[in-house]
Amino acid sequence: MLTLNEINDAYREIKDVVHRTPMLTSRSLSKKCANHIYLKSEHVQVAGAFKIRGATNKVKAAAKEGATHVITASSGNHGQAVAYIAGKLGLKATIVVPENVVTSKAAAIHDYGADIIHCGTTSTERLKKAKELTTDEEPVFIPPYDDPLVMAGQGTVGLEILEQIPDVDAVYVPIGGGGLISGIATAIKASNPEIKVIGVEPERGNDTYLSKQRGDITAIEHADTIADGLRASQPGDLTFPVIQKDVDDIVLVSDDAIQAALIFVLERMKQLIEPSAAVTVAAAMANKADMREKNICCVISGGNMALDKLAEMVTEDA
Ligand SMILES: *Cc1c(COP(=O)(O)O)cnc(C)c1O
């Protein structure tokens, strides 16, 4: 099981690469949510999402062991992060993305100098492809979430939340494969078990919700939510036990609520966040934690939003 020590070690390892991201507040958002809302702003993180934290911890460790070529499977943000850090450290990178990858994400991966391979539409298909291309030697596989070094890297978000809001009462965290929430929950519960850690999934991507309910890893057929970073078919073998132990609750939000939250943050706070990040704001707006006047942190996990998709959303909303 992941430990606070591993997260502290990860923080030392990645500090020179990642930003300590701001904690934004908005009176209008807090009023709407009947709580004091803080946005942990990983949408302004290096490469546009928190994924650079875990990727940096893992790729640096691989490089220390002599790796010169890394490979991964990702719907976009993890691929961007691996491409970025590999380029920075002078390693070659290959990224397996879905056929329907968000165009801006594929363009960014390409710009960071990595090779792109398209494969299938599910995380299962592309993970299989990347693993097929992985050998005992090179390239070295960099998992998107189910890896102790990746989970520890993502957990550094939790360390910063504790420093930035010492009296935080609850934290909403989006769940894809569960790397982010298992890291954050470990950091937070080790510091103060009273702080609530609440996972958020889209209704149309509720694999971890179902898994937690049944007490066993449960896969879903097809996650077709607009939150493209949360379309993992099932939680990981390493992330799920941490989620069972340290996550207090998992709540679901609709795609309409995700869209409304994204537009609210854009209009009122002038921040462009992606749907996978907006789930936590949607949960706060629906007061899924059932709290009043508490300090609640919404983890804004990324801001890589294709502008053509944004234009469609804004037009629908108008
Ligand atoms: C990857 C990702 C998530 C989900 O993280 P997991 O570690 O897979 O649970 C959430 N939001 C964004 C923006 C992401 O890129």
CSV table of C-alpha atoms and ligand atoms in Angstrom, one decimal:
chain,number,residue,atom,x,y,z
A,1,MET,CA,0.0,0.0,0.0
A,2,LEU,CA,1.2,3.5,-0.9
A,3,THR,CA,2.8,5.5,2.1
A,4,LEU,CA,3.2,9.1,3.0
A,5,ASN,CA,7.0,8.6,2.8
A,6,GLU,CA,6.8,7.6,-0.8
A,7,ILE,CA,4.9,10.8,-1.5
A,8,ASN,CA,7.4,12.9,0.3
A,9,ASP,CA,10.2,11.3,-1.6
A,10,ALA,CA,8.3,11.9,-4.9
A,11,TYR,CA,8.0,15.6,-4.0
A,12,ARG,CA,11.8,16.0,-3.6
A,13,GLU,CA,12.3,14.3,-6.9
A,14,ILE,CA,9.8,16.3,-9.0
A,15,LYS,CA,10.1,19.8,-7.4
A,16,ASP,CA,12.4,21.2,-10.0
A,17,VAL,CA,10.0,20.2,-12.9
A,18,VAL,CA,6.5,20.9,-11.6
A,19,HIS,CA,4.7,24.1,-10.5
A,20,ARG,CA,3.3,24.5,-7.0
A,21,THR,CA,-0.1,25.5,-8.5
A,22,PRO,CA,-2.3,28.3,-7.2
A,23,MET,CA,-5.4,27.8,-5.0
A,24,LEU,CA,-8.1,30.0,-6.5
A,25,THR,CA,-11.3,31.2,-4.8
A,26,SER,CA,-14.5,32.9,-6.0
A,27,ARG,CA,-17.2,34.5,-3.9
A,28,SER,CA,-19.8,33.7,-6.5
A,29,LEU,CA,-18.8,30.1,-6.7
A,30,SER,CA,-18.7,29.8,-2.9
A,31,LYS,CA,-22.1,31.4,-2.6
A,32,LYS,CA,-23.6,29.1,-5.2
A,33,CYS,CA,-22.2,26.0,-3.3
A,34,ALA,CA,-23.1,27.2,0.3
A,35,ASN,CA,-19.5,26.4,1.3
A,36,HIS,CA,-16.0,28.1,1.0
A,37,ILE,CA,-14.7,26.7,-2.3
A,38,TYR,CA,-11.0,26.5,-3.2
A,39,LEU,CA,-9.9,25.4,-6.6
A,40,LYS,CA,-6.5,23.6,-6.7
A,41,SER,CA,-5.5,24.8,-10.1
A,42,GLU,CA,-3.6,22.0,-11.9
A,43,HIS,CA,-5.0,23.3,-15.2
A,44,VAL,CA,-2.1,25.8,-15.1
A,45,GLN,CA,0.4,23.0,-14.3
A,46,VAL,CA,3.2,22.1,-16.6
A,47,ALA,CA,1.7,20.4,-19.7
A,48,GLY,CA,-1.7,21.4,-18.6
A,49,ALA,CA,-2.6,18.8,-16.0
A,50,PHE,CA,-1.4,17.1,-12.7
A,51,LYS,CA,-0.2,14.1,-14.8
A,52,ILE,CA,3.3,15.6,-15.0
A,53,ARG,CA,3.8,14.9,-11.3
A,54,GLY,CA,3.5,11.1,-11.5
A,55,ALA,CA,5.1,10.9,-15.0
A,56,THR,CA,8.2,12.9,-13.8
A,57,ASN,CA,8.7,10.7,-10.7
A,58,LYS,CA,8.4,7.5,-12.8
A,59,VAL,CA,10.4,8.6,-15.9
A,60,LYS,CA,13.2,10.0,-13.7
A,61,ALA,CA,13.4,6.6,-11.9
A,62,ALA,CA,13.6,4.8,-15.2
A,63,ALA,CA,16.3,7.1,-16.5
A,64,LYS,CA,18.4,6.5,-13.4
A,65,GLU,CA,18.2,2.8,-14.2
A,66,GLY,CA,19.5,3.5,-17.7
A,67,ALA,CA,16.3,3.7,-19.8
A,68,THR,CA,16.7,5.7,-23.1
A,69,HIS,CA,13.2,5.1,-24.5
A,70,VAL,CA,9.8,5.1,-22.7
A,71,ILE,CA,6.3,4.2,-24.0
A,72,THR,CA,2.8,4.7,-22.6
A,73,ALA,CA,-0.9,4.5,-23.4
A,74,SER,CA,-3.0,7.6,-22.7
A,75,SER,CA,-6.2,9.4,-23.8
A,76,GLY,CA,-4.0,12.5,-23.8
A,77,ASN,CA,-2.8,14.2,-20.6
A,78,HIS,CA,-0.6,11.3,-19.4
A,79,GLY,CA,0.8,11.0,-22.9
A,80,GLN,CA,1.5,14.7,-23.0
A,81,ALA,CA,3.2,14.5,-19.6
A,82,VAL,CA,5.4,11.6,-20.5
A,83,ALA,CA,6.3,13.2,-23.9
A,84,TYR,CA,7.2,16.4,-22.1
A,85,ILE,CA,9.4,14.9,-19.3
A,86,ALA,CA,11.1,12.4,-21.7
A,87,GLY,CA,12.0,15.3,-24.0
A,88,LYS,CA,13.3,17.3,-21.2
A,89,LEU,CA,15.5,14.4,-19.9
A,90,GLY,CA,16.7,13.5,-23.4
A,91,LEU,CA,14.8,10.2,-23.7
A,92,LYS,CA,12.8,8.9,-26.7
A,93,ALA,CA,9.0,8.6,-26.2
A,94,THR,CA,6.3,6.6,-27.9
A,95,ILE,CA,2.6,7.3,-27.0
A,96,VAL,CA,-0.4,5.0,-27.8
A,97,VAL,CA,-3.6,7.2,-28.0
A,98,PRO,CA,-7.2,6.3,-28.9
A,99,GLU,CA,-8.5,6.7,-32.5
A,100,ASN,CA,-10.8,9.5,-31.2
A,101,VAL,CA,-8.1,11.4,-29.2
A,102,VAL,CA,-8.8,15.1,-28.6
A,103,THR,CA,-6.9,16.8,-31.5
A,104,SER,CA,-5.3,19.5,-29.3
A,105,LYS,CA,-3.9,16.7,-27.0
A,106,ALA,CA,-2.4,14.8,-30.0
A,107,ALA,CA,-0.9,18.0,-31.3
A,108,ALA,CA,0.8,18.8,-28.0
A,109,ILE,CA,2.3,15.2,-27.8
A,110,HIS,CA,3.7,15.7,-31.3
A,111,ASP,CA,5.1,19.1,-30.4
A,112,TYR,CA,7.0,17.6,-27.4
A,113,GLY,CA,8.8,15.4,-29.9
A,114,ALA,CA,7.2,12.0,-29.2
A,115,ASP,CA,6.0,9.3,-31.7
A,116,ILE,CA,2.2,8.7,-31.7
A,117,ILE,CA,0.5,5.4,-32.4
A,118,HIS,CA,-3.4,5.3,-32.7
A,119,CYS,CA,-5.2,2.2,-31.3
A,120,GLY,CA,-8.9,1.4,-30.5
A,121,THR,CA,-11.1,3.6,-28.3
A,122,THR,CA,-10.9,1.9,-24.8
A,123,SER,CA,-8.2,2.1,-22.2
A,124,THR,CA,-8.0,-1.7,-22.2
A,125,GLU,CA,-7.2,-1.8,-26.0
A,126,ARG,CA,-4.5,0.9,-25.9
A,127,LEU,CA,-2.9,-0.5,-22.7
A,128,LYS,CA,-2.6,-3.9,-24.3
A,129,LYS,CA,-1.0,-2.3,-27.4
A,130,ALA,CA,1.6,-0.4,-25.4
A,131,LYS,CA,2.4,-3.5,-23.3
A,132,GLU,CA,2.9,-5.5,-26.5
A,133,LEU,CA,5.5,-3.0,-27.7
A,134,THR,CA,7.2,-3.1,-24.3
A,135,THR,CA,10.1,-5.6,-24.0
A,136,ASP,CA,12.3,-6.6,-21.0
A,137,GLU,CA,14.8,-4.0,-22.2
A,138,GLU,CA,13.4,-1.0,-24.1
A,139,PRO,CA,11.1,0.8,-24.3
A,140,VAL,CA,10.2,1.0,-20.7
A,141,PHE,CA,6.4,1.2,-20.0
A,142,ILE,CA,5.2,4.2,-18.0
A,143,PRO,CA,1.7,3.3,-16.5
A,144,PRO,CA,-0.9,6.0,-16.5
A,145,TYR,CA,-2.0,5.3,-12.9
A,146,ASP,CA,-1.4,1.8,-11.6
A,147,ASP,CA,2.1,2.2,-10.4
A,148,PRO,CA,3.6,3.1,-6.9
A,149,LEU,CA,5.9,5.9,-8.3
A,150,VAL,CA,3.1,7.4,-10.4
A,151,MET,CA,0.6,7.3,-7.5
A,152,ALA,CA,3.2,8.8,-5.2
A,153,GLY,CA,3.8,11.6,-7.7
A,154,GLN,CA,0.1,12.4,-8.0
A,155,GLY,CA,-0.1,12.4,-4.2
A,156,THR,CA,2.1,15.5,-4.0
A,157,VAL,CA,-1.1,17.5,-5.0
A,158,GLY,CA,-2.4,16.4,-1.5
A,159,LEU,CA,0.7,17.7,0.2
A,160,GLU,CA,0.2,21.1,-1.4
A,161,ILE,CA,-3.5,21.2,-0.5
A,162,LEU,CA,-2.6,20.6,3.2
A,163,GLU,CA,-0.1,23.5,3.1
A,164,GLN,CA,-2.4,25.8,1.2
A,165,ILE,CA,-5.6,25.2,3.2
A,166,PRO,CA,-4.6,24.0,6.7
A,167,ASP,CA,-8.2,23.9,7.9
A,168,VAL,CA,-9.7,22.1,4.8
A,169,ASP,CA,-12.7,20.0,5.6
A,170,ALA,CA,-13.3,18.0,2.4
A,171,VAL,CA,-11.6,17.5,-0.9
A,172,TYR,CA,-13.3,16.5,-4.2
A,173,VAL,CA,-11.1,14.5,-6.6
A,174,PRO,CA,-11.9,13.3,-10.1
A,175,ILE,CA,-11.4,9.5,-10.7
A,176,GLY,CA,-10.2,7.9,-13.9
A,177,GLY,CA,-8.0,5.0,-13.1
A,178,GLY,CA,-7.6,6.2,-9.6
A,179,GLY,CA,-4.0,7.3,-9.5
A,180,LEU,CA,-4.7,10.9,-8.5
A,181,ILE,CA,-7.2,10.1,-5.7
A,182,SER,CA,-5.2,7.3,-4.2
A,183,GLY,CA,-2.2,9.6,-3.9
A,184,ILE,CA,-4.2,12.5,-2.5
A,185,ALA,CA,-6.2,10.3,-0.1
A,186,THR,CA,-3.0,8.7,1.2
A,187,ALA,CA,-1.3,12.1,1.8
A,188,ILE,CA,-4.5,13.6,3.4
A,189,LYS,CA,-5.5,10.7,5.7
A,190,ALA,CA,-1.9,10.3,7.0
A,191,SER,CA,-2.1,14.0,8.1
A,192,ASN,CA,-5.7,14.1,9.4
A,193,PRO,CA,-8.2,11.3,9.0
A,194,GLU,CA,-11.0,13.7,9.7
A,195,ILE,CA,-10.6,15.4,6.4
A,196,LYS,CA,-13.2,13.9,3.9
A,197,VAL,CA,-11.8,12.7,0.6
A,198,ILE,CA,-14.7,12.3,-1.9
A,199,GLY,CA,-14.2,10.9,-5.4
A,200,VAL,CA,-16.2,12.2,-8.3
A,201,GLU,CA,-17.0,10.2,-11.5
A,202,PRO,CA,-19.3,11.0,-14.4
A,203,GLU,CA,-22.6,9.0,-14.5
A,204,ARG,CA,-21.4,7.6,-17.8
A,205,GLY,CA,-18.1,6.4,-16.5
A,206,ASN,CA,-19.0,5.0,-13.0
A,207,ASP,CA,-16.6,2.0,-12.9
A,208,THR,CA,-15.0,2.9,-9.6
A,209,TYR,CA,-18.4,3.8,-8.0
A,210,LEU,CA,-19.6,0.4,-8.9
A,211,SER,CA,-16.4,-1.3,-7.8
A,212,LYS,CA,-16.5,0.4,-4.4
A,213,GLN,CA,-20.2,-0.5,-4.0
A,214,ARG,CA,-19.5,-4.2,-4.8
A,215,GLY,CA,-16.2,-4.3,-2.9
A,216,ASP,CA,-14.5,-5.7,-6.0
A,217,ILE,CA,-12.9,-4.3,-9.2
A,218,THR,CA,-15.8,-4.0,-11.7
A,219,ALA,CA,-15.3,-3.1,-15.4
A,220,ILE,CA,-17.8,-1.1,-17.4
A,221,GLU,CA,-18.4,-1.7,-21.2
A,222,HIS,CA,-18.3,1.7,-22.6
A,223,ALA,CA,-17.6,5.0,-20.9
A,224,ASP,CA,-18.8,7.7,-23.4
A,225,THR,CA,-18.8,10.7,-21.1
A,226,ILE,CA,-17.6,14.2,-22.2
A,227,ALA,CA,-15.0,13.9,-19.4
A,228,ASP,CA,-12.4,12.2,-21.7
A,229,GLY,CA,-9.8,11.9,-19.0
A,230,LEU,CA,-12.2,9.8,-16.9
A,231,ARG,CA,-13.0,7.1,-19.4
A,232,ALA,CA,-10.9,4.3,-17.8
A,233,SER,CA,-12.9,1.0,-18.0
A,234,GLN,CA,-12.0,0.0,-14.4
A,235,PRO,CA,-9.9,1.1,-11.4
A,236,GLY,CA,-6.4,-0.3,-11.1
A,237,ASP,CA,-5.2,-3.3,-9.1
A,238,LEU,CA,-3.0,-1.0,-7.0
A,239,THR,CA,-5.2,2.1,-6.9
A,240,PHE,CA,-8.5,0.3,-5.9
A,241,PRO,CA,-7.3,-1.1,-2.5
A,242,VAL,CA,-6.2,2.5,-1.5
A,243,ILE,CA,-9.6,3.8,-2.7
A,244,GLN,CA,-11.4,1.2,-0.6
A,245,LYS,CA,-9.3,2.1,2.5
A,246,ASP,CA,-9.0,5.9,2.3
A,247,VAL,CA,-11.8,7.4,0.1
A,248,ASP,CA,-14.9,8.3,2.2
A,249,ASP,CA,-17.4,8.4,-0.6
A,250,ILE,CA,-17.7,8.4,-4.4
A,251,VAL,CA,-20.4,10.6,-6.0
A,252,LEU,CA,-21.7,10.8,-9.6
A,253,VAL,CA,-22.4,13.8,-11.8
A,254,SER,CA,-24.2,14.1,-15.2
A,255,ASP,CA,-22.5,15.3,-18.4
A,256,ASP,CA,-25.0,18.3,-18.3
A,257,ALA,CA,-23.8,19.2,-14.8
A,258,ILE,CA,-20.2,18.9,-15.9
A,259,GLN,CA,-20.8,21.2,-18.8
A,260,ALA,CA,-22.6,23.8,-16.7
A,261,ALA,CA,-19.8,23.8,-14.1
A,262,LEU,CA,-17.1,24.2,-16.8
A,263,ILE,CA,-19.0,27.2,-18.3
A,264,PHE,CA,-19.5,28.8,-14.8
A,265,VAL,CA,-15.8,28.6,-14.1
A,266,LEU,CA,-15.0,30.1,-17.5
A,267,GLU,CA,-17.5,32.9,-17.3
A,268,ARG,CA,-17.1,33.9,-13.7
A,269,MET,CA,-13.5,33.0,-12.9
A,270,LYS,CA,-12.0,33.4,-16.5
A,271,GLN,CA,-10.4,30.0,-16.1
A,272,LEU,CA,-10.5,27.4,-18.9
A,273,ILE,CA,-10.7,23.9,-17.4
A,274,GLU,CA,-11.4,20.6,-19.0
A,275,PRO,CA,-14.5,18.5,-18.4
A,276,SER,CA,-12.6,15.9,-16.4
A,277,ALA,CA,-11.7,18.7,-14.0
A,278,ALA,CA,-15.1,20.3,-14.0
A,279,VAL,CA,-16.6,17.2,-12.4
A,280,THR,CA,-15.4,18.3,-8.9
A,281,VAL,CA,-17.0,21.8,-9.4
A,282,ALA,CA,-20.2,20.0,-10.5
A,283,ALA,CA,-20.2,17.9,-7.3
A,284,ALA,CA,-19.6,21.0,-5.2
A,285,MET,CA,-22.5,22.9,-6.9
A,286,ALA,CA,-24.8,20.0,-6.2
A,287,ASN,CA,-23.4,19.9,-2.6
A,288,LYS,CA,-22.9,16.1,-2.9
A,289,ALA,CA,-20.9,16.2,0.4
A,290,ASP,CA,-24.0,17.6,2.1
A,291,MET,CA,-22.0,20.3,4.1
A,292,ARG,CA,-22.6,24.0,5.0
A,293,GLU,CA,-20.0,26.8,5.4
A,294,LYS,CA,-17.1,24.3,5.3
A,295,ASN,CA,-13.7,24.7,3.5
A,296,ILE,CA,-14.0,22.5,0.4
A,297,CYS,CA,-11.2,22.0,-2.1
A,298,CYS,CA,-12.1,21.0,-5.7
A,299,VAL,CA,-9.1,19.5,-7.5
A,300,ILE,CA,-9.1,21.1,-10.9
A,301,SER,CA,-7.1,18.3,-12.5
A,302,GLY,CA,-6.4,19.8,-16.0
A,303,GLY,CA,-7.2,22.4,-18.6
A,304,ASN,CA,-6.5,20.7,-21.9
A,305,MET,CA,-9.8,21.6,-23.7
A,306,ALA,CA,-10.1,21.5,-27.5
A,307,LEU,CA,-11.4,24.9,-28.5
A,308,ASP,CA,-13.8,23.4,-31.2
A,309,LYS,CA,-15.4,21.3,-28.4
A,310,LEU,CA,-15.6,24.4,-26.2
A,311,ALA,CA,-17.3,26.3,-29.0
A,312,GLU,CA,-19.9,23.5,-29.3
A,313,MET,CA,-20.6,23.6,-25.5
A,314,VAL,CA,-20.9,27.4,-25.3
A,315,THR,CA,-23.3,27.4,-28.3
A,316,GLU,CA,-25.5,24.7,-26.7
A,317,ASP,CA,-25.5,26.6,-23.5
A,318,ALA,CA,-26.5,30.0,-25.0
B,1,LIG,C1,-5.9,11.5,-15.9
B,1,LIG,C2,-6.9,12.6,-15.5
B,1,LIG,C3,-7.8,12.4,-14.4
B,1,LIG,C4,-7.9,11.1,-13.7
B,1,LIG,O1,-6.8,10.7,-13.0
B,1,LIG,P1,-6.6,9.1,-12.6
B,1,LIG,O2,-5.3,9.1,-11.9
B,1,LIG,O3,-6.6,8.3,-13.9
B,1,LIG,O4,-7.7,8.8,-11.7
B,1,LIG,C5,-8.6,13.4,-14.1
B,1,LIG,N1,-8.5,14.6,-14.7
B,1,LIG,C6,-7.6,14.8,-15.7
B,1,LIG,C7,-7.6,16.2,-16.4
B,1,LIG,C8,-6.8,13.8,-16.1
B,1,LIG,O5,-5.9,14.0,-17.1
